[in-house]
Short mmCIF file of C-alpha atoms and ligand atoms in Angstrom, two decimals:
data_model
loop_
_atom_site.label_atom_id
_atom_site.label_comp_id
_atom_site.label_asym_id
_atom_site.label_seq_id
_atom_site.Cartn_x
_atom_site.Cartn_y
_atom_site.Cartn_z
CA MET A 1 111.86 108.29 77.20
CA ILE A 2 113.47 104.92 77.10
CA ALA A 3 116.80 104.36 76.91
CA GLU A 4 116.97 102.51 73.46
CA ALA A 5 121.04 103.27 73.91
CA ALA A 6 120.37 99.65 75.74
CA LEU A 7 119.81 98.18 72.00
CA GLY A 8 123.60 98.16 71.89
CA LEU A 9 124.03 95.70 74.65
CA LEU A 10 121.91 92.97 72.26
CA PRO A 11 123.56 89.20 72.26
CA ASP A 12 124.06 87.42 68.83
CA PRO A 13 120.24 86.12 68.45
CA SER A 14 122.18 82.53 66.66
CA LEU A 15 121.10 79.52 67.82
CA LEU A 16 123.81 77.99 70.15
CA ILE A 17 124.07 74.16 69.20
CA GLY A 18 126.87 72.06 70.60
CA ASP A 19 129.91 74.78 70.05
CA ARG A 20 127.98 76.39 66.82
CA ARG A 21 125.60 79.15 66.09
CA LEU A 22 123.11 79.47 63.62
CA ALA A 23 122.29 82.94 62.66
CA GLU A 24 119.73 81.32 60.48
CA ALA A 25 117.17 78.72 60.66
CA SER A 26 114.37 77.18 59.64
CA GLY A 27 111.46 78.19 61.39
CA GLY A 28 111.79 81.80 59.97
CA ARG A 29 112.94 85.24 61.89
CA TYR A 30 110.98 86.85 64.89
CA GLU A 31 110.50 90.34 65.08
CA HIS A 32 111.12 91.26 69.28
CA ILE A 33 109.13 94.45 69.71
CA TYR A 34 109.81 96.57 73.18
CA ALA A 35 106.38 96.78 74.80
CA ALA A 36 107.41 100.14 76.69
CA THR A 37 107.66 102.30 73.15
CA GLY A 38 105.75 99.17 70.54
CA ARG A 39 109.24 99.58 68.76
CA PRO A 40 110.70 96.58 67.41
CA THR A 41 114.33 95.71 68.57
CA GLY A 42 115.49 93.35 65.84
CA THR A 43 114.69 90.18 64.28
CA ILE A 44 115.61 86.58 65.25
CA PRO A 45 115.91 83.44 64.16
CA LEU A 46 113.76 80.73 65.04
CA ALA A 47 114.27 77.38 65.02
CA GLY A 48 112.44 74.69 62.94
CA GLU A 49 112.25 70.77 63.67
CA ALA A 50 116.15 70.60 61.76
CA GLU A 51 117.55 72.51 64.21
CA ILE A 52 115.31 71.16 67.12
CA ASP A 53 116.77 67.58 65.75
CA LEU A 54 120.19 68.73 66.03
CA ALA A 55 120.17 70.81 69.06
CA VAL A 56 118.99 67.19 70.69
CA ALA A 57 121.54 65.49 68.91
CA ALA A 58 124.16 67.96 70.62
CA ALA A 59 122.42 67.61 73.77
CA ARG A 60 122.26 63.71 73.46
CA ALA A 61 125.93 63.54 72.27
CA ALA A 62 127.42 65.34 75.23
CA ALA A 63 124.95 63.14 78.01
CA PRO A 64 127.16 60.59 78.44
CA GLY A 65 130.30 62.86 79.26
CA TRP A 66 128.38 65.04 81.84
CA ALA A 67 126.80 62.60 83.49
CA SER A 68 129.83 60.73 84.16
CA LEU A 69 132.27 63.64 85.20
CA PRO A 70 132.88 63.93 89.15
CA GLY A 71 130.41 65.57 91.03
CA ASP A 72 133.03 68.14 92.19
CA GLN A 73 133.83 68.89 88.25
CA ARG A 74 129.51 69.89 87.71
CA ARG A 75 130.16 71.39 90.71
CA ASN A 76 132.55 73.81 90.25
CA LEU A 77 131.13 75.15 86.89
CA LEU A 78 127.85 75.95 87.79
CA LEU A 79 129.65 77.87 90.66
CA ARG A 80 131.74 79.39 88.15
CA PHE A 81 128.54 79.97 86.02
CA ALA A 82 127.16 81.65 89.19
CA SER A 83 130.26 83.87 89.33
CA LEU A 84 129.99 85.04 85.73
CA LEU A 85 125.82 85.87 86.11
CA GLU A 86 126.46 88.20 89.22
CA GLN A 87 129.76 89.88 87.07
CA GLU A 88 126.91 90.50 83.92
CA ALA A 89 124.40 91.21 86.50
CA ASP A 90 123.62 94.86 85.18
CA THR A 91 123.86 93.94 81.52
CA LEU A 92 121.61 90.96 82.03
CA ALA A 93 119.00 93.52 83.71
CA ARG A 94 118.93 95.75 81.05
CA LEU A 95 118.41 92.78 78.68
CA SER A 96 115.33 91.91 80.31
CA VAL A 97 114.13 95.08 80.53
CA ILE A 98 114.44 95.46 76.45
CA ASP A 99 112.74 91.46 76.69
CA ASN A 100 109.88 92.25 78.04
CA SER A 101 109.87 95.62 79.90
CA ILE A 102 109.99 94.35 83.34
CA ALA A 103 111.07 97.41 85.83
CA ILE A 104 114.51 97.45 86.01
CA GLY A 105 114.34 98.01 90.04
CA ILE A 106 112.89 94.82 89.76
CA ALA A 107 114.65 93.09 86.58
CA LYS A 108 117.94 94.26 88.73
CA TYR A 109 116.99 91.50 91.50
CA GLY A 110 116.76 88.27 88.49
CA PRO A 111 120.99 87.81 87.68
CA TYR A 112 121.59 87.33 91.30
CA VAL A 113 118.54 85.06 92.67
CA ALA A 114 119.35 83.13 89.62
CA ALA A 115 123.15 82.92 90.61
CA ASP A 116 121.99 81.97 93.85
CA SER A 117 119.87 79.02 92.39
CA PHE A 118 122.81 77.73 90.08
CA ARG A 119 125.43 78.01 94.05
CA TYR A 120 122.13 76.51 95.41
CA ASN A 121 122.52 73.56 92.99
CA ALA A 122 126.15 72.93 92.80
CA GLY A 123 125.97 72.18 96.45
CA TRP A 124 123.93 69.81 95.17
CA ALA A 125 126.50 68.66 92.22
CA ASP A 126 128.42 66.62 94.91
CA LYS A 127 126.53 64.43 96.92
CA ILE A 128 124.28 62.55 94.64
CA GLY A 129 124.47 59.11 95.38
CA GLY A 130 121.80 57.09 96.86
CA GLU A 131 121.12 54.77 99.61
CA VAL A 132 121.41 51.41 100.82
CA ILE A 133 117.99 49.15 101.90
CA SER A 134 117.47 46.09 103.50
CA THR A 135 115.63 43.17 101.26
CA TRP A 136 114.54 39.61 102.04
CA PRO A 137 114.55 36.71 102.18
CA ALA A 138 118.38 35.65 100.83
CA ALA A 139 121.28 37.43 101.91
CA ALA A 140 121.69 40.45 99.54
CA LEU A 141 123.39 43.63 99.32
CA ASP A 142 120.78 46.37 98.03
CA TYR A 143 121.56 49.63 96.86
CA THR A 144 120.06 52.53 94.87
CA HIS A 145 121.99 55.05 92.17
CA ASP A 146 120.32 58.16 91.47
CA GLU A 147 120.78 58.77 87.72
CA PRO A 148 120.16 61.42 85.56
CA TYR A 149 117.28 60.87 82.90
CA GLY A 150 120.01 61.95 79.86
CA VAL A 151 118.18 64.97 77.65
CA VAL A 152 115.95 67.47 79.13
CA ALA A 153 113.79 69.29 76.98
CA VAL A 154 113.36 73.25 78.48
CA ILE A 155 110.72 75.49 77.77
CA VAL A 156 110.93 79.01 80.09
CA PRO A 157 108.50 81.63 80.44
CA TRP A 158 108.67 85.33 78.97
CA ASN A 159 107.98 86.45 82.11
CA GLY A 160 110.88 86.16 84.02
CA PRO A 161 113.58 84.26 81.59
CA VAL A 162 116.64 84.87 83.47
CA TYR A 163 114.60 83.89 86.96
CA ALA A 164 113.34 80.96 85.42
CA MET A 165 116.85 79.69 83.94
CA GLY A 166 117.70 79.99 87.17
CA MET A 167 115.57 77.71 88.46
CA VAL A 168 115.13 75.01 86.69
CA LEU A 169 118.78 74.96 84.82
CA GLY A 170 120.15 74.72 88.11
CA PRO A 171 118.79 71.34 89.70
CA VAL A 172 118.48 70.19 85.37
CA LEU A 173 122.53 70.52 85.34
CA ALA A 174 123.57 69.69 88.96
CA ALA A 175 122.03 66.37 88.50
CA GLY A 176 124.08 65.81 85.74
CA ASN A 177 121.19 66.52 82.77
CA THR A 178 122.31 68.22 79.30
CA VAL A 179 119.56 70.23 78.19
CA VAL A 180 117.81 72.18 75.05
CA VAL A 181 116.19 75.32 76.16
CA LYS A 182 113.77 76.98 73.79
CA PRO A 183 113.32 80.64 74.88
CA PRO A 184 110.26 82.14 74.70
CA GLU A 185 109.98 84.46 71.27
CA LEU A 186 108.52 87.50 72.98
CA ALA A 187 111.55 87.46 75.63
CA PRO A 188 114.75 86.31 74.02
CA TYR A 189 117.75 88.53 74.56
CA ALA A 190 118.77 87.37 77.95
CA VAL A 191 118.35 83.44 77.59
CA LEU A 192 120.54 84.16 74.34
CA ARG A 193 123.32 85.95 76.78
CA LEU A 194 123.14 83.56 79.41
CA GLY A 195 123.87 80.72 76.41
CA GLU A 196 127.24 82.10 75.87
CA LEU A 197 128.56 82.63 79.57
CA PHE A 198 127.94 79.32 79.80
CA LEU A 199 130.31 78.45 77.08
CA GLN A 200 132.39 81.12 79.17
CA ALA A 201 132.55 79.39 81.64
CA GLY A 202 133.33 76.14 80.24
CA PHE A 203 130.76 74.13 80.10
CA PRO A 204 131.50 71.40 77.90
CA PRO A 205 129.37 71.97 74.13
CA GLY A 206 126.45 70.79 73.93
CA VAL A 207 125.15 70.50 77.45
CA VAL A 208 123.65 73.77 77.17
CA ASN A 209 121.69 74.22 73.79
CA ILE A 210 119.23 77.41 73.02
CA VAL A 211 117.29 77.56 70.26
CA PRO A 212 114.81 80.35 70.12
CA GLY A 213 111.34 79.23 68.89
CA GLY A 214 107.73 79.68 68.43
CA PRO A 215 105.01 76.96 68.70
CA ALA A 216 106.40 74.91 66.07
CA ALA A 217 109.71 74.49 67.71
CA GLY A 218 107.93 74.04 71.03
CA ALA A 219 105.47 71.30 69.62
CA ALA A 220 109.15 69.76 68.03
CA LEU A 221 110.92 69.31 70.97
CA THR A 222 108.60 68.25 73.24
CA ALA A 223 107.53 65.49 70.49
CA HIS A 224 111.06 64.63 69.97
CA PRO A 225 111.92 60.89 70.31
CA ASP A 226 115.24 61.55 71.91
CA VAL A 227 114.37 63.68 74.79
CA ASP A 228 114.18 62.28 78.27
CA LYS A 229 112.39 64.67 80.35
CA ILE A 230 110.40 67.77 79.82
CA HIS A 231 110.11 71.02 82.13
CA PHE A 232 107.26 73.63 80.70
CA THR A 233 106.68 76.74 82.31
CA GLY A 234 103.39 78.47 80.89
CA SER A 235 99.60 78.15 80.04
CA GLY A 236 97.82 75.49 81.12
CA HIS A 237 96.33 75.89 77.22
CA THR A 238 99.98 75.06 75.88
CA ALA A 239 100.99 72.29 79.00
CA GLN A 240 97.79 70.00 77.09
CA HIS A 241 99.45 70.31 74.04
CA ILE A 242 102.22 69.45 75.29
CA LEU A 243 101.12 66.07 77.31
CA ALA A 244 99.43 65.27 73.71
CA ASN A 245 102.84 65.15 72.32
CA ALA A 246 104.54 63.16 75.41
CA ALA A 247 101.99 60.69 75.99
CA LYS A 248 102.94 59.50 72.43
CA ARG A 249 106.29 58.39 73.91
CA MET A 250 105.51 58.45 77.40
CA THR A 251 108.24 61.11 78.16
CA PRO A 252 107.84 62.54 81.41
CA VAL A 253 106.18 65.90 82.09
CA GLN A 254 106.88 68.80 84.73
CA LEU A 255 104.86 71.48 84.52
CA GLU A 256 104.86 75.09 86.41
CA LEU A 257 101.60 76.74 85.21
CA GLY A 258 99.36 79.57 85.90
CA GLY A 259 97.51 80.89 89.25
CA LYS A 260 94.95 82.67 90.78
CA SER A 261 96.59 83.08 94.12
CA ALA A 262 94.43 84.63 96.35
CA SER A 263 95.65 86.81 99.49
CA LEU A 264 93.51 86.52 102.95
CA VAL A 265 93.51 89.60 104.99
CA PHE A 266 91.54 88.93 108.52
CA ASP A 267 90.62 91.42 110.81
CA ASP A 268 93.40 91.00 113.01
CA ALA A 269 96.23 91.56 110.30
CA ASP A 270 98.90 94.40 110.99
CA LEU A 271 97.29 96.47 108.34
CA ASP A 272 100.49 98.66 107.89
CA ALA A 273 102.64 95.72 107.20
CA PHE A 274 100.25 94.61 104.86
CA SER A 275 99.50 97.57 102.92
CA GLY A 276 103.39 97.34 101.81
CA GLN A 277 102.54 94.61 99.78
CA ALA A 278 98.72 95.38 99.16
CA LEU A 279 99.20 95.80 95.50
CA ALA A 280 101.91 93.29 94.98
CA GLY A 281 99.74 91.09 92.80
CA ILE A 282 99.03 93.58 90.25
CA VAL A 283 102.62 96.07 90.59
CA ASN A 284 105.38 92.98 90.25
CA ASN A 285 106.13 92.57 87.05
CA SER A 286 102.63 94.71 85.81
CA GLY A 287 100.61 91.42 87.37
CA GLN A 288 102.41 89.21 84.98
CA GLY A 289 103.54 86.70 87.69
CA CYS A 290 102.38 83.04 87.57
CA ILE A 291 102.48 83.56 92.24
CA ASN A 292 101.20 86.92 92.08
CA PRO A 293 97.83 87.20 94.73
CA THR A 294 95.82 88.45 92.35
CA ARG A 295 92.55 87.83 94.85
CA LEU A 296 92.63 90.03 97.69
CA LEU A 297 90.06 88.51 99.84
CA VAL A 298 89.08 90.57 102.87
CA GLN A 299 87.44 89.82 105.91
CA SER A 300 83.83 92.04 106.72
CA GLY A 301 85.27 93.72 109.46
CA ILE A 302 88.63 95.28 108.06
CA TYR A 303 86.69 95.37 104.28
CA ASP A 304 85.96 98.97 104.20
CA ALA A 305 89.81 100.37 105.40
CA VAL A 306 91.27 98.18 103.26
CA ILE A 307 89.16 99.46 100.01
CA GLU A 308 89.98 103.20 101.38
CA ARG A 309 94.12 102.12 101.62
CA LEU A 310 94.23 100.78 98.09
CA ARG A 311 92.37 103.67 96.42
CA GLY A 312 95.17 105.67 98.10
CA ILE A 313 98.24 103.04 97.63
CA ALA A 314 97.28 102.95 93.54
CA ASP A 315 96.89 106.51 92.76
CA VAL A 316 100.19 107.22 93.57
CA LEU A 317 102.70 104.46 92.12
CA THR A 318 105.06 105.31 89.04
CA VAL A 319 103.91 103.45 86.33
CA GLY A 320 106.06 104.37 83.40
CA ASP A 321 109.69 104.13 81.59
CA PRO A 322 111.18 100.67 82.73
CA THR A 323 114.62 101.93 82.48
CA ASP A 324 114.11 104.27 84.89
CA GLU A 325 114.78 103.14 88.88
CA ALA A 326 111.92 105.45 90.04
CA THR A 327 109.11 103.70 87.92
CA VAL A 328 107.56 100.47 90.29
CA MET A 329 104.98 99.20 86.89
CA GLY A 330 105.91 98.98 83.63
CA PRO A 331 103.57 97.91 80.12
CA VAL A 332 101.93 94.53 79.79
CA VAL A 333 104.30 92.06 77.13
CA ASP A 334 102.18 92.91 74.22
CA GLN A 335 99.21 94.06 72.04
CA ARG A 336 97.84 90.55 72.68
CA ALA A 337 97.93 91.24 76.35
CA VAL A 338 96.59 94.59 75.96
CA THR A 339 93.13 93.36 74.01
CA ARG A 340 92.95 90.05 76.50
CA ILE A 341 93.08 92.16 79.63
CA MET A 342 90.99 95.48 79.02
CA GLY A 343 88.50 92.46 77.49
CA MET A 344 88.37 91.35 80.73
CA VAL A 345 88.03 94.77 82.72
CA GLY A 346 85.42 95.66 80.44
CA ARG A 347 83.07 92.54 81.33
CA ALA A 348 83.83 92.86 84.93
CA GLY A 349 80.77 95.47 85.99
CA ALA A 350 78.57 93.00 84.11
CA CYS A 351 79.13 90.54 87.43
CA GLY A 352 78.48 93.11 90.11
CA ALA A 353 82.48 93.81 90.39
CA ARG A 354 83.09 98.21 91.27
CA LEU A 355 85.82 99.76 89.81
CA LEU A 356 87.96 101.62 92.48
CA THR A 357 90.75 102.66 90.04
CA GLY A 358 92.31 102.01 86.83
CA GLY A 359 90.18 100.36 84.08
CA HIS A 360 91.92 102.11 81.35
CA ARG A 361 95.12 102.47 78.98
CA LEU A 362 97.43 104.83 79.54
CA GLY A 363 98.00 107.63 77.18
CA GLY A 364 100.63 111.07 76.51
CA ALA A 365 104.00 109.88 76.31
CA LEU A 366 103.62 106.10 77.12
CA ALA A 367 100.43 105.94 74.38
CA ASP A 368 102.68 103.79 71.85
CA GLY A 369 103.64 101.33 74.87
CA TYR A 370 101.30 99.00 75.85
CA PHE A 371 100.48 100.42 79.62
CA ILE A 372 97.52 100.05 81.38
CA ALA A 373 97.12 101.85 84.56
CA PRO A 374 96.97 99.60 87.72
CA THR A 375 93.73 98.48 88.31
CA VAL A 376 91.47 97.79 91.41
CA PHE A 377 87.98 96.20 91.27
CA ALA A 378 86.20 95.87 94.64
CA ASP A 379 83.25 93.49 95.31
CA VAL A 380 83.95 90.81 93.04
CA PRO A 381 81.64 87.66 93.29
CA PRO A 382 83.82 84.32 93.99
CA ASP A 383 82.49 83.40 90.39
CA ALA A 384 83.24 86.03 88.64
CA GLU A 385 85.54 85.59 85.79
CA LEU A 386 87.74 88.06 87.15
CA ALA A 387 87.93 85.72 90.21
CA GLN A 388 88.40 82.34 88.36
CA THR A 389 90.28 83.47 85.43
CA GLU A 390 93.86 84.50 85.25
CA VAL A 391 94.15 87.74 84.16
CA PHE A 392 97.70 87.87 83.62
CA GLY A 393 98.06 91.72 84.07
CA PRO A 394 97.47 94.41 86.48
CA VAL A 395 94.15 94.21 87.73
CA LEU A 396 93.09 93.13 91.57
CA ALA A 397 90.26 91.42 92.70
CA VAL A 398 88.87 91.77 95.99
CA THR A 399 86.23 90.26 97.52
CA ARG A 400 84.81 90.50 101.14
CA PHE A 401 84.50 87.56 103.72
CA ASP A 402 82.62 87.25 107.12
CA THR A 403 84.04 83.47 108.44
CA GLU A 404 87.66 81.61 108.58
CA GLU A 405 85.82 78.98 106.99
CA GLN A 406 84.66 81.15 103.91
CA GLY A 407 87.52 82.72 103.02
CA VAL A 408 89.27 79.22 102.60
CA ALA A 409 86.20 78.18 100.80
CA ILE A 410 86.82 81.11 98.39
CA ALA A 411 89.93 81.06 98.41
CA ASN A 412 90.39 77.12 96.85
CA GLY A 413 87.55 77.86 94.86
CA THR A 414 89.32 77.70 91.35
CA VAL A 415 91.01 75.41 89.53
CA PHE A 416 94.42 76.24 90.00
CA GLY A 417 96.36 75.97 93.54
CA LEU A 418 100.16 77.78 93.07
CA ALA A 419 100.25 79.95 95.57
CA GLY A 420 98.16 81.41 98.65
CA TYR A 421 98.47 84.53 101.46
CA CYS A 422 97.56 85.06 104.50
CA TRP A 423 97.79 88.29 106.50
CA THR A 424 96.46 87.66 110.54
CA GLN A 425 98.14 87.78 114.10
CA ASP A 426 96.57 84.75 115.02
CA LEU A 427 99.05 82.25 115.30
CA LYS A 428 96.86 79.41 115.40
CA ARG A 429 95.05 80.73 112.67
CA ALA A 430 97.67 81.06 110.24
CA HIS A 431 99.10 77.35 110.71
CA ARG A 432 95.01 76.30 110.16
CA VAL A 433 94.70 78.87 107.50
CA ALA A 434 97.91 77.13 105.61
CA ARG A 435 96.99 73.26 105.98
CA SER A 436 93.47 74.05 104.65
CA LEU A 437 94.69 76.30 101.62
CA THR A 438 95.04 73.30 98.13
CA VAL A 439 98.14 75.35 97.28
CA GLY A 440 102.20 74.14 96.86
CA ASN A 441 103.15 77.45 98.43
CA VAL A 442 101.93 79.41 101.37
CA TRP A 443 103.30 82.72 102.36
CA ILE A 444 102.06 84.01 106.09
CA ASN A 445 102.48 87.69 106.82
CA GLY A 446 104.43 88.71 103.84
CA PHE A 447 106.34 87.92 100.86
CA THR A 448 110.23 88.10 99.80
CA GLY A 449 110.58 85.86 96.80
CA ILE A 450 111.16 82.00 96.62
CA PRO A 451 114.35 81.07 98.22
CA ALA A 452 116.42 78.96 96.28
CA SER A 453 116.23 75.73 99.17
CA VAL A 454 112.26 75.94 99.12
CA PRO A 455 109.97 73.39 97.21
CA PHE A 456 108.22 75.19 94.66
CA GLY A 457 105.02 74.27 92.25
CA GLY A 458 101.90 73.67 91.88
CA ASN A 459 98.90 71.76 92.12
CA ARG A 460 96.11 70.78 89.96
CA GLN A 461 95.75 73.11 86.65
CA SER A 462 98.78 74.94 87.81
CA GLY A 463 100.95 72.03 87.33
CA TYR A 464 102.75 69.21 89.12
CA GLY A 465 106.41 68.00 90.59
CA ARG A 466 108.12 70.91 92.13
CA LEU A 467 111.55 73.04 91.55
CA GLY A 468 113.68 74.26 94.55
CA GLY A 469 115.29 72.23 97.29
CA ILE A 470 116.13 68.61 97.32
CA HIS A 471 113.19 67.78 95.85
CA GLY A 472 114.02 70.13 92.65
CA ILE A 473 116.82 67.84 92.60
CA ARG A 474 114.98 64.86 92.93
CA GLU A 475 112.99 65.93 89.96
CA PHE A 476 115.68 65.82 87.47
CA LEU A 477 117.28 62.45 89.25
CA ARG A 478 115.61 58.84 88.88
CA PRO A 479 117.11 56.20 90.92
CA LYS A 480 118.27 52.97 90.03
CA ASN A 481 117.96 49.74 92.32
CA VAL A 482 121.11 47.24 92.48
CA TRP A 483 120.29 43.41 94.44
CA ILE A 484 123.68 41.66 94.97
CA ALA A 485 123.89 38.15 96.16
CA LEU A 486 125.71 37.70 99.34
P1 NAD B 501 102.51 80.19 76.67
O1 NAD B 501 101.29 78.65 77.06
O2 NAD B 501 101.42 80.63 75.95
O3 NAD B 501 103.43 79.99 75.94
C1 NAD B 501 104.84 79.19 76.37
C2 NAD B 501 105.77 78.50 75.54
O4 NAD B 501 104.89 77.58 75.35
C3 NAD B 501 106.17 79.74 74.56
O5 NAD B 501 107.65 79.57 74.41
C4 NAD B 501 105.64 79.23 73.30
O6 NAD B 501 106.57 79.06 71.83
C5 NAD B 501 105.33 77.70 73.74
N1 NAD B 501 104.72 76.69 73.24
C6 NAD B 501 103.58 77.07 72.50
N2 NAD B 501 102.40 76.36 72.14
C7 NAD B 501 103.33 75.40 72.01
C8 NAD B 501 103.04 73.96 71.74
N3 NAD B 501 101.93 73.50 71.53
N4 NAD B 501 103.98 72.96 72.24
C9 NAD B 501 104.96 74.01 72.52
N5 NAD B 501 105.94 74.73 73.04
C10 NAD B 501 104.49 75.57 72.81
O7 NAD B 501 102.38 80.65 77.99
P2 NAD B 501 103.34 81.95 77.95
O8 NAD B 501 102.01 83.17 77.78
O9 NAD B 501 103.81 82.17 77.89
O10 NAD B 501 103.40 82.30 80.04
C11 NAD B 501 102.54 82.73 80.23
C12 NAD B 501 101.71 81.35 81.45
O11 NAD B 501 103.25 81.19 82.22
C13 NAD B 501 100.62 81.93 82.68
O12 NAD B 501 99.60 81.04 82.56
C14 NAD B 501 101.73 81.93 84.17
O13 NAD B 501 101.12 82.00 84.87
C15 NAD B 501 102.64 80.83 83.73
N6 NAD B 501 103.83 80.85 84.43
C16 NAD B 501 103.48 79.90 85.09
C17 NAD B 501 105.11 80.42 85.89
C18 NAD B 501 105.45 79.11 87.41
O14 NAD B 501 106.14 79.25 87.54
N7 NAD B 501 104.36 78.45 87.47
C19 NAD B 501 106.00 81.18 85.80
C20 NAD B 501 105.68 82.17 85.06
C21 NAD B 501 105.23 82.05 84.07
#
């Protein structure tokens, strides 16, 4: 099984610094494992401090030219890159499958979604300006000029690297910053291919530098004195290290972190519409998504009916070879993830949770990969580990609630604040719940992805700052105020 033939598509794993490729680096080499088979795909060089220094220097050297390039030229380069992304969509999707074993049926959308974000942000590149402000008491002309930060360090996650590159590099580059990207060691290939496409599109060398590396490279990058801003997508634990590093030089940081998002299903919900997305939280990316609704909060009147539907849906899901179009769910990313997830599954019963389906690894032809059956627990107490801690795997926690106030309180009752979902046909309730959820993004009666035009980000331990829309552009610009006596 598993199209190892796709390995022929793997890009040159060398670091991209300016217009140079480094086949060896001082951080050693990383053996990448294909999660669907547990077999190695190859090794990639890892950046150490020396290469991080080189990459930041290349980005610094390119920064003045990129910042002063007329907006229409930055716009056109971003548009050209978006077209290349679409031309390469098939290869990029297949590389994404090798990267993290995401099912091809989902992976194939990644390049198009990323291209859309580059296009959207290209539209801002030629509209960056400032404002004229009235001042007193002296007669004066006062205006602001929105300027890029300079060099932005970007650490992208392994669960959706192509998608994340679009979401983050779209605004970072459109705003006129240069960038050093550290792709995840677990999923390096598609991002490395994107590096080649940036040069092919005609981006000046040094505007985009790509340096695969592990935690040491990440630490060196985020502690670097010549980095002007940091974007990090990843876990709260790593974010704390990054913030501590950044604090030494007061480098501003934008954080997109984890979540434990709740989907509130009210008695008046359209159950047929809901059923189509009932298990999205654990099926999409094998549950390895920051915004996945991994808690299902169901009102008492329909609780038993929903439980019955969940059991039926879970039992017919196609789990297996991620290169097969019929597969809806592949494996989780590595053995470490299996151990963590199965540990949480094993402990869930002790707090009173009732296993409805799943709860085990898959064997047979899938035994060598990191496959876990779609798992649903009912009657999960709101304070249980399964309801409070990010599993990052295909495990759904279902909890019963009685009143709207109680449901909202349970939804808000974690340290996270990334996304919230609500299923109801009562318009007033929909708006009330949307206002009451202490999260960055709310979806009512469905989910179709994150449009490039909307602000996206979290509250509390899900991070801060926003990507997407004009908010994403502003995140990577800072206004300079100019006052002129008249
Ligand atoms: P992680 O924090 O373990 O690692 C992320 C990256 O940080 C890796 O590239 C790693 O090499 C690097 N790193 C590790 N130690 C570092 C250090 N001390 N300094 C700098 N960099 C360091 O996260 P992960 O397991 O790769 O990703 C999963 C997490 O990311 C989950 O919590 C998930 O919810 C979150 N996530 C959030 C979003 C979002 O948009 N909010 C999107 C995807 C993933």
